[in-house]
CSV table of C-alpha atoms and ligand atoms in Angstrom, one decimal:
chain,number,residue,atom,x,y,z
A,987,MET,CA,21.7,-62.0,92.0
A,988,LYS,CA,24.4,-64.0,93.8
A,989,LYS,CA,27.3,-65.5,91.9
A,990,ASP,CA,26.0,-69.1,92.5
A,991,LEU,CA,22.8,-71.0,92.7
A,992,LEU,CA,23.4,-73.5,95.6
A,993,ALA,CA,19.8,-73.4,97.0
A,994,ILE,CA,16.5,-71.6,96.5
A,995,SER,CA,17.4,-69.5,99.5
A,996,ASP,CA,20.1,-67.9,97.3
A,997,LEU,CA,17.3,-66.2,95.4
A,998,SER,CA,15.0,-63.4,96.4
A,999,GLN,CA,11.3,-63.3,95.4
A,1000,LYS,CA,12.3,-60.8,92.7
A,1001,ASP,CA,15.0,-63.2,91.3
A,1002,ILE,CA,12.4,-66.0,91.2
A,1003,GLU,CA,9.9,-63.8,89.3
A,1004,LYS,CA,12.6,-62.8,86.9
A,1005,ILE,CA,13.6,-66.4,86.2
A,1006,ILE,CA,10.0,-67.4,85.6
A,1007,GLU,CA,9.4,-64.5,83.2
A,1008,ARG,CA,12.5,-65.3,81.2
A,1009,SER,CA,11.7,-69.0,81.2
A,1010,ALA,CA,8.3,-68.2,79.6
A,1011,ALA,CA,10.0,-66.0,77.0
A,1012,LEU,CA,12.7,-68.6,76.2
A,1013,LYS,CA,10.1,-71.4,75.9
A,1014,LYS,CA,8.2,-69.3,73.4
A,1015,LEU,CA,11.4,-68.6,71.3
A,1016,GLN,CA,12.3,-72.3,71.4
A,1017,HIS,CA,8.8,-73.5,70.4
A,1018,GLN,CA,8.8,-71.0,67.6
A,1019,GLY,CA,12.2,-72.2,66.4
A,1020,LYS,CA,13.7,-68.7,66.8
A,1021,ALA,CA,17.4,-68.3,67.6
A,1022,HIS,CA,18.3,-67.1,71.0
A,1023,ALA,CA,22.1,-67.6,71.2
A,1024,THR,CA,22.8,-65.4,74.2
A,1025,LEU,CA,25.7,-67.5,75.5
A,1026,LYS,CA,27.8,-67.7,72.4
A,1027,GLY,CA,31.4,-68.9,73.1
A,1028,LYS,CA,30.6,-69.9,76.7
A,1029,THR,CA,31.3,-73.3,78.2
A,1030,LEU,CA,29.5,-75.0,81.1
A,1031,GLY,CA,31.3,-77.9,82.9
A,1032,MET,CA,28.8,-80.5,84.3
A,1033,ILE,CA,30.2,-82.7,87.1
A,1034,PHE,CA,28.1,-85.7,88.0
A,1035,GLU,CA,28.7,-87.9,91.1
A,1036,LYS,CA,25.2,-89.4,90.7
A,1037,SER,CA,23.1,-90.6,87.8
A,1038,SER,CA,20.9,-88.3,85.8
A,1039,THR,CA,18.6,-88.2,82.8
A,1040,ARG,CA,16.8,-84.9,82.9
A,1041,THR,CA,19.4,-82.7,84.5
A,1042,ARG,CA,22.2,-83.9,82.2
A,1043,VAL,CA,20.3,-83.7,79.0
A,1044,SER,CA,18.4,-80.5,79.7
A,1045,PHE,CA,21.6,-78.6,80.7
A,1046,GLU,CA,23.5,-79.9,77.7
A,1047,VAL,CA,20.8,-79.1,75.2
A,1048,GLY,CA,20.1,-75.8,77.0
A,1049,MET,CA,23.7,-74.7,76.5
A,1050,TYR,CA,23.6,-75.8,72.9
A,1051,GLN,CA,20.4,-73.8,72.2
A,1052,LEU,CA,22.0,-70.7,73.9
A,1053,GLY,CA,24.9,-70.9,71.4
A,1054,GLY,CA,27.3,-72.3,74.0
A,1055,HIS,CA,28.9,-75.6,74.8
A,1056,ALA,CA,28.5,-78.1,77.7
A,1057,LEU,CA,31.1,-80.6,78.9
A,1058,PHE,CA,29.9,-83.8,80.7
A,1059,LEU,CA,32.4,-84.6,83.5
A,1060,SER,CA,31.9,-87.8,85.3
A,1061,SER,CA,33.6,-87.8,88.7
A,1062,ASP,CA,34.9,-91.3,87.9
A,1063,ASP,CA,37.1,-89.7,85.2
A,1064,LEU,CA,38.1,-86.5,87.0
A,1065,GLN,CA,41.0,-86.4,89.4
A,1066,ILE,CA,38.5,-85.4,92.0
A,1067,GLY,CA,37.5,-89.1,92.0
A,1068,ARG,CA,41.1,-89.9,93.0
A,1069,GLY,CA,41.3,-87.4,95.8
A,1070,GLU,CA,42.3,-84.1,94.2
A,1071,PRO,CA,40.9,-81.4,96.6
A,1072,VAL,CA,37.6,-79.8,95.6
A,1073,ALA,CA,39.2,-76.4,96.1
A,1074,ASP,CA,41.9,-77.1,93.6
A,1075,THR,CA,39.4,-78.5,91.1
A,1076,ALA,CA,37.4,-75.2,91.5
A,1077,ARG,CA,40.5,-73.1,91.0
A,1078,VAL,CA,41.6,-75.0,87.8
A,1079,LEU,CA,38.2,-75.3,86.2
A,1080,SER,CA,37.6,-71.6,86.7
A,1081,ARG,CA,40.5,-71.0,84.3
A,1082,TYR,CA,38.8,-72.9,81.5
A,1083,LEU,CA,35.1,-72.7,82.0
A,1084,ASP,CA,32.4,-70.0,82.3
A,1085,GLY,CA,30.2,-72.0,84.7
A,1086,ILE,CA,30.0,-75.2,86.6
A,1087,MET,CA,27.0,-77.4,87.3
A,1088,ILE,CA,27.5,-80.1,89.8
A,1089,ARG,CA,25.4,-83.0,91.1
A,1090,THR,CA,26.9,-84.4,94.3
A,1091,PHE,CA,26.2,-85.8,97.8
A,1092,ALA,CA,27.0,-83.3,100.5
A,1093,GLN,CA,25.9,-79.6,100.4
A,1094,SER,CA,29.3,-78.8,101.9
A,1095,THR,CA,31.1,-80.0,98.8
A,1096,ILE,CA,29.2,-77.6,96.5
A,1097,GLU,CA,29.7,-74.8,99.0
A,1098,GLU,CA,33.4,-75.4,99.0
A,1099,LEU,CA,33.5,-75.6,95.2
A,1100,ALA,CA,31.6,-72.3,95.0
A,1101,ARG,CA,33.9,-70.6,97.6
A,1102,HIS,CA,37.0,-71.4,95.5
A,1103,ALA,CA,35.6,-71.0,92.0
A,1104,THR,CA,35.7,-67.5,90.4
A,1105,ILE,CA,32.8,-68.6,88.0
A,1106,PRO,CA,29.2,-69.4,88.9
A,1107,VAL,CA,28.4,-72.7,90.4
A,1108,ILE,CA,24.9,-74.3,90.0
A,1109,ASN,CA,23.5,-77.0,92.2
A,1110,GLY,CA,22.3,-79.9,90.0
A,1111,LEU,CA,21.1,-81.8,93.1
A,1112,THR,CA,22.7,-82.5,96.5
A,1113,ASP,CA,21.4,-84.6,99.3
A,1114,LEU,CA,20.0,-81.4,100.8
A,1115,HIS,CA,18.6,-79.4,97.8
A,1116,HIS,CA,17.4,-79.5,94.2
A,1117,PRO,CA,16.9,-75.9,93.3
A,1118,CYS,CA,16.9,-76.3,89.5
A,1119,GLN,CA,14.1,-78.8,89.7
A,1120,VAL,CA,12.0,-76.5,91.9
A,1121,LEU,CA,12.5,-73.5,89.6
A,1122,ALA,CA,11.0,-75.6,86.8
A,1123,ASP,CA,8.2,-76.6,89.2
A,1124,LEU,CA,7.3,-73.0,90.1
A,1125,PHE,CA,7.2,-72.1,86.4
A,1126,THR,CA,5.0,-75.1,85.7
A,1127,ILE,CA,2.6,-74.2,88.5
A,1128,ARG,CA,2.5,-70.6,87.2
A,1129,GLU,CA,1.7,-71.9,83.7
A,1130,LYS,CA,-1.1,-74.2,84.9
A,1131,LYS,CA,-2.6,-72.1,87.7
A,1132,GLY,CA,-1.8,-68.6,86.5
A,1133,LYS,CA,-0.3,-67.6,89.8
A,1134,LEU,CA,1.7,-68.8,92.8
A,1135,LYS,CA,0.7,-66.7,95.8
A,1136,GLY,CA,-2.1,-68.1,97.9
A,1137,LEU,CA,-2.0,-71.6,96.3
A,1138,LYS,CA,-1.6,-74.7,98.6
A,1139,LEU,CA,1.0,-77.3,97.7
A,1140,ALA,CA,0.9,-80.7,99.5
A,1141,TYR,CA,4.2,-82.6,99.5
A,1142,ILE,CA,3.6,-86.3,100.4
A,1143,GLY,CA,6.5,-88.6,101.4
A,1144,ASP,CA,10.1,-88.3,102.3
A,1145,GLY,CA,11.4,-85.0,103.8
A,1146,ASN,CA,14.3,-85.1,101.3
A,1147,ASN,CA,16.1,-82.6,99.0
A,1148,MET,CA,12.9,-82.0,97.0
A,1149,ALA,CA,10.9,-81.3,100.1
A,1150,ASN,CA,13.6,-78.9,101.4
A,1151,SER,CA,13.8,-76.9,98.1
A,1152,LEU,CA,10.0,-76.8,97.7
A,1153,ILE,CA,9.7,-75.4,101.3
A,1154,GLU,CA,12.2,-72.7,100.5
A,1155,ALA,CA,10.4,-71.9,97.2
A,1156,CYS,CA,6.9,-71.8,98.7
A,1157,VAL,CA,7.7,-69.6,101.6
A,1158,ARG,CA,9.5,-67.2,99.3
A,1159,THR,CA,6.6,-66.9,96.8
A,1160,GLY,CA,3.6,-66.7,99.2
A,1161,MET,CA,2.5,-70.3,98.6
A,1162,HIS,CA,1.3,-72.5,101.4
A,1163,ILE,CA,2.9,-75.8,101.9
A,1164,SER,CA,1.9,-78.9,103.9
A,1165,ILE,CA,4.3,-81.8,104.2
A,1166,GLY,CA,2.7,-85.2,104.9
A,1167,CYS,CA,5.5,-87.5,106.1
A,1168,PRO,CA,6.0,-90.3,108.7
A,1169,HIS,CA,7.8,-89.6,112.0
A,1170,GLY,CA,11.6,-89.6,111.5
A,1171,TYR,CA,11.4,-88.5,107.8
A,1172,GLU,CA,10.8,-84.8,108.3
A,1173,PRO,CA,12.5,-82.1,106.2
A,1174,ASP,CA,15.8,-80.6,107.3
A,1175,ALA,CA,15.5,-78.8,110.6
A,1176,GLY,CA,17.7,-75.9,109.5
A,1177,VAL,CA,15.7,-75.4,106.3
A,1178,MET,CA,12.5,-75.5,108.4
A,1179,ARG,CA,13.8,-72.9,110.9
A,1180,GLU,CA,14.8,-70.4,108.2
A,1181,ALA,CA,11.6,-71.0,106.2
A,1182,GLN,CA,9.4,-70.3,109.3
A,1183,GLN,CA,11.1,-66.9,109.6
A,1184,GLU,CA,10.4,-66.2,105.9
A,1185,THR,CA,6.6,-67.0,106.3
A,1186,VAL,CA,6.3,-63.8,108.4
A,1187,ARG,CA,7.1,-61.7,105.3
A,1188,THR,CA,5.1,-63.6,102.7
A,1189,GLU,CA,2.2,-64.9,104.9
A,1190,SER,CA,2.8,-68.4,103.7
A,1191,VAL,CA,1.6,-71.2,105.9
A,1192,LEU,CA,4.1,-74.0,106.4
A,1193,ARG,CA,3.0,-77.2,108.2
A,1194,ILE,CA,4.2,-80.7,108.8
A,1195,VAL,CA,1.6,-83.4,109.4
A,1196,ASN,CA,1.8,-87.1,109.7
A,1197,ASP,CA,-1.6,-87.8,108.1
A,1198,PRO,CA,-1.2,-87.5,104.3
A,1199,ALA,CA,-4.9,-86.7,103.8
A,1200,LYS,CA,-4.5,-83.7,106.1
A,1201,ALA,CA,-1.7,-82.4,104.0
A,1202,THR,CA,-3.6,-82.8,100.7
A,1203,GLN,CA,-6.9,-81.3,102.1
A,1204,ASP,CA,-8.0,-78.7,99.5
A,1205,ALA,CA,-4.5,-78.7,97.9
A,1206,ASP,CA,-4.0,-77.0,94.5
A,1207,VAL,CA,-0.8,-79.0,93.9
A,1208,VAL,CA,0.0,-82.5,95.1
A,1209,TYR,CA,3.7,-83.3,94.8
A,1210,THR,CA,5.6,-86.5,95.6
A,1211,ASP,CA,9.0,-88.0,95.2
A,1212,VAL,CA,10.8,-91.3,95.7
A,1213,TRP,CA,11.0,-92.8,99.1
A,1214,ALA,CA,14.7,-93.8,98.7
A,1215,SER,CA,16.8,-91.2,97.1
A,1216,MET,CA,20.1,-91.7,95.3
A,1217,GLY,CA,22.6,-92.9,97.9
A,1218,GLN,CA,19.9,-94.5,100.1
A,1219,GLU,CA,19.5,-97.7,98.0
A,1220,ALA,CA,20.4,-99.9,100.9
A,1221,GLU,CA,17.5,-98.5,103.0
A,1222,HIS,CA,14.9,-99.2,100.3
A,1223,ALA,CA,13.1,-102.1,102.0
A,1224,VAL,CA,13.0,-100.3,105.4
A,1225,ARG,CA,11.7,-97.1,103.7
A,1226,VAL,CA,9.0,-98.9,101.7
A,1227,ARG,CA,7.7,-100.2,105.1
A,1228,ALA,CA,7.9,-96.8,106.8
A,1229,PHE,CA,6.1,-95.1,104.0
A,1230,GLN,CA,3.1,-97.5,103.8
A,1231,GLY,CA,-0.1,-95.3,103.5
A,1232,TYR,CA,1.8,-92.4,101.9
A,1233,GLU,CA,1.2,-93.4,98.3
A,1234,VAL,CA,-0.4,-90.6,96.2
A,1235,ASP,CA,-3.3,-92.6,94.8
A,1236,ALA,CA,-6.8,-91.9,93.5
A,1237,LYS,CA,-8.3,-92.0,97.0
A,1238,LEU,CA,-5.8,-89.5,98.4
A,1239,MET,CA,-6.4,-87.2,95.4
A,1240,LYS,CA,-10.1,-87.0,96.3
A,1241,THR,CA,-9.2,-85.0,99.4
A,1242,ALA,CA,-7.4,-82.4,97.2
A,1243,ASP,CA,-9.1,-79.6,95.2
A,1244,ALA,CA,-11.0,-81.1,92.3
A,1245,LYS,CA,-8.7,-79.1,89.9
A,1246,ALA,CA,-5.5,-80.0,91.6
A,1247,ILE,CA,-2.5,-80.9,89.5
A,1248,VAL,CA,-0.1,-83.8,90.3
A,1249,MET,CA,3.6,-83.3,90.2
A,1250,HIS,CA,6.7,-85.5,90.5
A,1251,CYS,CA,10.3,-84.5,89.7
A,1252,LEU,CA,10.9,-88.0,88.3
A,1253,PRO,CA,12.2,-90.7,88.1
A,1254,ALA,CA,9.0,-92.2,89.6
A,1255,HIS,CA,8.2,-95.6,91.1
A,1256,ARG,CA,4.6,-96.5,90.1
A,1257,GLY,CA,3.0,-98.5,92.9
A,1258,GLU,CA,5.3,-97.0,95.6
A,1259,GLU,CA,5.1,-93.2,96.1
A,1260,ILE,CA,2.6,-92.7,93.3
A,1261,ALA,CA,-0.1,-94.9,91.7
A,1262,ALA,CA,0.1,-95.5,88.0
A,1263,ASP,CA,-3.4,-94.2,87.3
A,1264,VAL,CA,-2.5,-90.9,89.0
A,1265,ILE,CA,0.8,-90.2,87.4
A,1266,ASP,CA,-0.5,-91.3,84.0
A,1267,GLY,CA,-3.9,-89.7,84.7
A,1268,PRO,CA,-5.5,-86.4,83.6
A,1269,GLN,CA,-4.4,-84.4,86.7
A,1270,SER,CA,-0.7,-85.2,86.1
A,1271,VAL,CA,1.5,-82.5,84.6
A,1272,VAL,CA,4.8,-84.4,85.0
A,1273,TRP,CA,5.9,-84.3,81.3
A,1274,ASP,CA,5.4,-80.5,81.0
A,1275,GLN,CA,7.2,-80.3,84.4
A,1276,ALA,CA,10.1,-82.3,83.0
A,1277,GLU,CA,10.2,-80.2,79.8
A,1278,ASN,CA,10.3,-77.0,81.8
A,1279,ARG,CA,13.7,-78.0,83.3
A,1280,LEU,CA,15.1,-77.0,79.9
A,1281,HIS,CA,13.5,-73.5,79.9
A,1282,THR,CA,14.1,-72.5,83.5
A,1283,GLN,CA,17.7,-73.7,83.4
A,1284,LYS,CA,18.4,-71.7,80.3
A,1285,ALA,CA,17.0,-68.6,82.2
A,1286,VAL,CA,19.4,-69.4,85.1
A,1287,LEU,CA,22.4,-69.9,82.8
A,1288,GLU,CA,21.7,-66.6,81.1
A,1289,LEU,CA,21.3,-64.8,84.4
A,1290,LEU,CA,24.5,-66.2,85.9
A,1291,MET,CA,26.8,-66.5,82.9
A,1292,LYS,CA,26.0,-63.6,80.5
B,1137,LIG,N1,14.4,-84.8,88.3
B,1137,LIG,C1,15.7,-85.0,88.0
B,1137,LIG,O1,16.6,-84.2,88.5
B,1137,LIG,O2,16.0,-86.0,87.2
B,1137,LIG,P1,17.4,-86.6,86.8
B,1137,LIG,O3,17.9,-87.3,88.1
B,1137,LIG,O4,17.1,-87.6,85.7
B,1137,LIG,O5,18.3,-85.5,86.5
B,1138,LIG,N1,15.1,-87.2,95.9
B,1138,LIG,C1,15.6,-87.8,94.6
B,1138,LIG,C2,15.4,-86.8,93.5
B,1138,LIG,C3,15.9,-87.2,92.2
B,1138,LIG,C4,15.7,-86.2,91.1
B,1138,LIG,C5,17.0,-88.2,94.8
B,1138,LIG,O1,17.8,-87.4,95.4
B,1138,LIG,O2,17.4,-89.3,94.3
């Protein structure tokens, strides 16, 4: 495996399979209350430039359960917030820590941090990618459906960080992915280009359509995320108008496979991207999905930091 996890494209199909297998084993150990202190004496620094509930708590608890320690570092309190270069921060933190998890805006920030750090750097969300979330999503799909290859995932809504990472994951694991989004809200062009090349190897089908019901047609997994991501708060009203007709509701769910599962990385806005009766209904797996952040991240921490 590479030193860092900056995007799903840093992982091979084999790496992904390894992470899923280890996540399942770690989940079992944790549920049975058995010790698994594989990172004794190790410290993870967690830099946050945006809010977080799941990522912060699951990484901190994950390090604790692995026998290590996690430090929450708000960018407001670090010198980085006062203009200390990212490269210098990376050099210094590498002398104290065993790994860094960072949630930031630009992908270039995390790339620079990783370039100058001698320890592993993990992407806890950028504007472009959210790989830790998507590893938990793959593990959840595997748990619920027993496999990944050949399944169809429909992603409805904004072509954001979640869409980009899901695309990279699907084309690497042989899943088919249809994105249903309005004009002007497509996923990243660079991610799309690279993903199309990957489909040749795995025979995944990658499509972008404007009609959400075309995307969800016979889907095994229906996935959605917020219309305005962190940092886009000022665009909220414009986006709510642009995404009219893209809500994952009971009517749209009828076009998917009858046994389809519904996923959302959370936080969710009921009545915007997802209807309350869908996210709180029997097809929703969002709470298991959220729990699995803990198990897959522990697998990633072990692989990168042990
Ligand atoms: N899904 C997710 O990353 O949640 P948080 O923003 O709460 O970390
Ligand atoms: N697309 C969302 C994901 C939050 C976990 C955001 O970036 O705000």
